[in-house]
mmCIF file of C-alpha atoms in Angstrom:
data_model
loop_
_atom_site.group_PDB
_atom_site.id
_atom_site.type_symbol
_atom_site.label_atom_id
_atom_site.label_comp_id
_atom_site.label_asym_id
_atom_site.label_seq_id
_atom_site.Cartn_x
_atom_site.Cartn_y
_atom_site.Cartn_z
ATOM 1 C CA MET A 25 47.948 122.054 6.703
ATOM 2 C CA ALA A 26 46.863 122.424 10.308
ATOM 3 C CA LEU A 27 46.819 125.500 12.508
ATOM 4 C CA LEU A 28 48.393 124.647 15.847
ATOM 5 C CA ASN A 29 47.575 125.943 19.317
ATOM 6 C CA ILE A 30 50.130 128.486 20.566
ATOM 7 C CA LEU A 31 50.919 128.272 24.280
ATOM 8 C CA ARG A 32 50.364 131.514 26.176
ATOM 9 C CA TYR A 33 52.617 132.933 28.864
ATOM 10 C CA PRO A 34 52.772 132.063 31.786
ATOM 11 C CA ASP A 35 52.121 128.439 30.707
ATOM 12 C CA PRO A 36 54.880 126.380 32.395
ATOM 13 C CA ARG A 37 55.404 124.326 29.209
ATOM 14 C CA LEU A 38 57.042 127.434 27.688
ATOM 15 C CA HIS A 39 59.913 126.869 30.146
ATOM 16 C CA LYS A 40 60.813 123.360 28.967
ATOM 17 C CA VAL A 41 64.193 123.056 27.261
ATOM 18 C CA ALA A 42 63.898 121.597 23.759
ATOM 19 C CA LYS A 43 65.797 118.475 22.722
ATOM 20 C CA PRO A 44 67.759 118.202 19.455
ATOM 21 C CA VAL A 45 66.014 116.887 16.362
ATOM 22 C CA THR A 46 67.633 113.553 15.459
ATOM 23 C CA GLU A 47 65.432 112.243 12.637
ATOM 24 C CA PHE A 48 64.343 113.996 9.465
ATOM 25 C CA GLY A 49 61.562 113.068 7.081
ATOM 26 C CA PRO A 50 57.804 113.400 6.669
ATOM 27 C CA ARG A 51 57.120 114.156 10.353
ATOM 28 C CA ILE A 52 59.506 117.137 10.370
ATOM 29 C CA ASP A 53 58.225 118.292 6.959
ATOM 30 C CA LYS A 54 54.640 118.304 8.279
ATOM 31 C CA LEU A 55 55.672 120.017 11.513
ATOM 32 C CA VAL A 56 57.503 122.756 9.574
ATOM 33 C CA ALA A 57 54.504 123.275 7.259
ATOM 34 C CA ASP A 58 52.046 123.407 10.178
ATOM 35 C CA MET A 59 54.293 125.779 12.142
ATOM 36 C CA ALA A 60 54.634 128.067 9.111
ATOM 37 C CA ASP A 61 50.854 128.126 8.575
ATOM 38 C CA THR A 62 50.328 128.857 12.285
ATOM 39 C CA MET A 63 52.936 131.647 12.285
ATOM 40 C CA TYR A 64 51.517 133.304 9.156
ATOM 41 C CA ASP A 65 47.936 133.023 10.439
ATOM 42 C CA ALA A 66 48.754 134.486 13.884
ATOM 43 C CA PRO A 67 50.327 136.720 12.276
ATOM 44 C CA GLY A 68 53.945 136.616 13.379
ATOM 45 C CA VAL A 69 57.502 136.622 12.032
ATOM 46 C CA GLY A 70 58.839 133.658 14.005
ATOM 47 C CA LEU A 71 57.693 130.570 15.872
ATOM 48 C CA ALA A 72 59.629 128.042 17.932
ATOM 49 C CA ALA A 73 58.378 124.468 18.336
ATOM 50 C CA THR A 74 58.329 125.020 22.113
ATOM 51 C CA GLN A 75 55.505 127.525 21.606
ATOM 52 C CA ILE A 76 53.271 124.784 20.180
ATOM 53 C CA ASP A 77 54.206 122.304 22.920
ATOM 54 C CA VAL A 78 56.673 120.357 20.774
ATOM 55 C CA HIS A 79 59.939 120.399 22.681
ATOM 56 C CA GLU A 80 62.371 119.935 19.827
ATOM 57 C CA ARG A 81 64.974 122.394 18.548
ATOM 58 C CA LEU A 82 63.049 123.728 15.542
ATOM 59 C CA VAL A 83 62.314 127.335 14.539
ATOM 60 C CA VAL A 84 60.540 128.906 11.555
ATOM 61 C CA ILE A 85 61.082 132.574 10.637
ATOM 62 C CA ASP A 86 59.873 134.861 7.849
ATOM 63 C CA ILE A 87 60.512 138.572 8.341
ATOM 64 C CA THR A 88 59.412 139.611 4.825
ATOM 65 C CA GLU A 89 56.324 141.742 4.183
ATOM 66 C CA THR A 90 55.282 139.338 1.405
ATOM 67 C CA LYS A 91 55.531 136.242 3.651
ATOM 68 C CA ASP A 92 57.325 134.255 0.967
ATOM 69 C CA ASP A 93 60.811 133.640 2.403
ATOM 70 C CA LEU A 94 60.415 130.967 5.079
ATOM 71 C CA MET A 95 63.615 130.139 6.926
ATOM 72 C CA VAL A 96 63.839 126.877 8.873
ATOM 73 C CA PHE A 97 66.416 126.385 11.620
ATOM 74 C CA VAL A 98 66.816 122.893 13.071
ATOM 75 C CA ASN A 99 69.169 122.495 16.047
ATOM 76 C CA PRO A 100 70.362 126.114 15.716
ATOM 77 C CA GLU A 101 73.350 127.406 17.644
ATOM 78 C CA ILE A 102 74.833 130.875 17.789
ATOM 79 C CA VAL A 103 78.511 130.562 16.898
ATOM 80 C CA TRP A 104 79.278 134.282 17.112
ATOM 81 C CA ALA A 105 77.579 137.374 18.522
ATOM 82 C CA SER A 106 78.725 140.983 18.198
ATOM 83 C CA GLU A 107 79.797 142.954 21.220
ATOM 84 C CA GLU A 108 77.642 145.776 19.898
ATOM 85 C CA LYS A 109 74.145 145.641 21.392
ATOM 86 C CA GLN A 110 70.824 147.005 20.222
ATOM 87 C CA VAL A 111 67.466 147.484 21.903
ATOM 88 C CA TYR A 112 64.520 146.310 19.839
ATOM 89 C CA ASP A 113 60.835 146.413 20.740
ATOM 90 C CA GLU A 114 59.893 142.744 20.811
ATOM 91 C CA GLY A 115 56.545 141.033 20.845
ATOM 92 C CA CYS A 116 55.683 137.349 21.001
ATOM 93 C CA LEU A 117 52.858 135.130 19.810
ATOM 94 C CA SER A 118 52.897 133.527 23.280
ATOM 95 C CA VAL A 119 52.556 136.940 24.944
ATOM 96 C CA PRO A 120 49.847 138.571 22.805
ATOM 97 C CA GLY A 121 49.523 142.349 22.833
ATOM 98 C CA VAL A 122 52.731 142.949 24.796
ATOM 99 C CA TYR A 123 55.734 144.754 23.314
ATOM 100 C CA ASP A 124 58.809 145.980 25.127
ATOM 101 C CA GLY A 125 62.453 146.783 24.540
ATOM 102 C CA VAL A 126 64.998 143.985 24.892
ATOM 103 C CA GLU A 127 68.756 144.472 24.507
ATOM 104 C CA ARG A 128 70.540 141.812 22.462
ATOM 105 C CA PRO A 129 73.671 141.510 20.302
ATOM 106 C CA ALA A 130 73.193 143.544 17.116
ATOM 107 C CA ARG A 131 74.625 140.817 14.872
ATOM 108 C CA VAL A 132 74.878 137.037 15.135
ATOM 109 C CA LYS A 133 76.189 134.101 13.146
ATOM 110 C CA VAL A 134 74.093 130.949 13.410
ATOM 111 C CA ARG A 135 74.847 127.371 12.439
ATOM 112 C CA ALA A 136 71.840 125.077 11.911
ATOM 113 C CA LEU A 137 70.359 122.321 9.797
ATOM 114 C CA ASP A 138 67.589 122.851 7.257
ATOM 115 C CA GLN A 139 64.440 120.710 7.383
ATOM 116 C CA LYS A 140 66.164 118.014 5.302
ATOM 117 C CA GLY A 141 69.090 117.842 7.731
ATOM 118 C CA GLN A 142 71.586 119.784 5.605
ATOM 119 C CA PRO A 143 73.930 122.125 7.506
ATOM 120 C CA PHE A 144 74.095 125.862 6.786
ATOM 121 C CA GLU A 145 75.277 129.082 8.405
ATOM 122 C CA VAL A 146 73.745 132.524 8.271
ATOM 123 C CA GLU A 147 74.929 135.912 9.474
ATOM 124 C CA ALA A 148 72.135 138.193 10.560
ATOM 125 C CA ASP A 149 71.570 141.725 11.772
ATOM 126 C CA GLY A 150 68.529 143.906 12.375
ATOM 127 C CA LEU A 151 65.157 142.222 12.719
ATOM 128 C CA LEU A 152 66.466 138.831 11.577
ATOM 129 C CA ALA A 153 69.150 138.804 14.306
ATOM 130 C CA VAL A 154 66.557 139.756 16.929
ATOM 131 C CA CYS A 155 64.101 137.135 15.697
ATOM 132 C CA ILE A 156 66.696 134.348 15.662
ATOM 133 C CA GLN A 157 67.802 135.150 19.220
ATOM 134 C CA HIS A 158 64.194 135.489 20.439
ATOM 135 C CA GLU A 159 63.144 132.132 18.973
ATOM 136 C CA MET A 160 66.299 130.401 20.201
ATOM 137 C CA ASP A 161 65.478 131.659 23.700
ATOM 138 C CA HIS A 162 62.187 129.735 23.420
ATOM 139 C CA LEU A 163 64.157 126.555 22.714
ATOM 140 C CA MET A 164 66.001 127.144 25.993
ATOM 141 C CA GLY A 165 62.730 127.653 27.891
ATOM 142 C CA LYS A 166 63.000 131.438 28.073
ATOM 143 C CA VAL A 167 60.300 133.969 27.145
ATOM 144 C CA PHE A 168 61.269 137.558 26.229
ATOM 145 C CA VAL A 169 59.407 139.035 29.216
ATOM 146 C CA GLU A 170 62.073 137.448 31.424
ATOM 147 C CA TYR A 171 64.421 140.211 30.229
ATOM 148 C CA LEU A 172 62.058 142.810 31.722
ATOM 149 C CA SER A 173 61.926 144.038 35.303
ATOM 150 C CA PRO A 174 60.095 141.831 37.821
ATOM 151 C CA LEU A 175 57.413 144.537 38.145
ATOM 152 C CA LYS A 176 56.699 144.602 34.397
ATOM 153 C CA ARG A 177 56.812 140.806 34.207
ATOM 154 C CA ASN A 178 54.298 140.422 37.043
ATOM 155 C CA ARG A 179 51.945 142.972 35.464
ATOM 156 C CA ILE A 180 52.090 141.100 32.164
ATOM 157 C CA LYS A 181 51.520 137.743 33.879
ATOM 158 C CA THR A 182 48.502 139.087 35.794
ATOM 159 C CA LYS A 183 47.025 140.699 32.677
ATOM 160 C CA LEU A 184 47.380 137.556 30.558
ATOM 161 C CA MET A 185 46.045 135.287 33.303
ATOM 162 C CA LYS A 186 42.933 137.502 33.623
ATOM 163 C CA GLU A 187 42.480 137.481 29.838
ATOM 164 C CA GLY A 188 42.903 133.697 29.817
ATOM 165 C CA ARG A 189 40.180 133.242 32.425
ATOM 166 C CA GLY A 190 37.894 135.506 30.411
ATOM 167 C CA MET A 191 38.561 133.481 27.252
ATOM 168 C CA GLN A 192 37.827 130.221 29.103
ATOM 169 C CA ARG A 193 34.497 131.613 30.360
ATOM 170 C CA ASP A 194 33.621 132.769 26.822
ATOM 171 C CA ASP A 195 34.540 129.335 25.408
ATOM 172 C CA ALA A 196 32.378 127.594 28.022
ATOM 173 C CA ARG A 197 29.474 129.985 27.364
ATOM 174 C CA ASN A 198 29.762 129.476 23.605
ATOM 175 C CA ALA A 199 30.023 125.695 23.985
ATOM 176 C CA GLY A 200 26.758 125.785 25.962
ATOM 177 C CA ARG A 201 25.072 127.693 23.133
ATOM 178 C CA ARG A 202 26.264 125.160 20.542
ATOM 179 C CA ALA A 203 24.972 122.155 22.507
#
């Protein structure tokens, strides 16, 4: 399978709203497999298609230590959320090295399709509930840093933009050495 490029905040493509998946088959199977490989390699516990510049409502999640329980959510929707909230330190593959507390519902019930198009529902709490909500935010064009204060968000944006410029210079320098 292929490792895919993960968009980095503040890339504007992270703010595109994903469209529903309407066709299932080999293309979705390959996309799910490639997204899973990319997530595991990163390493992360969740990845939304938006993060790899595919703007379809598709999420992969695996919160296990053993990385052997891949969950696939196609066209997910939260059908119930608890009034009880929890603050969880979140990180994101699109915002590398940044972790901060985000308050979300402690429990959710989600309705989705699996990668073959079969409907299912899951009730989640703890890390799984956080991960589902975080990845579904990506499908709506929202990155977790948008829950933070404008000051924190601007510091993160500046830091990542500086790192991105440094990486581009390193890539150009290394490309010159390979030529």
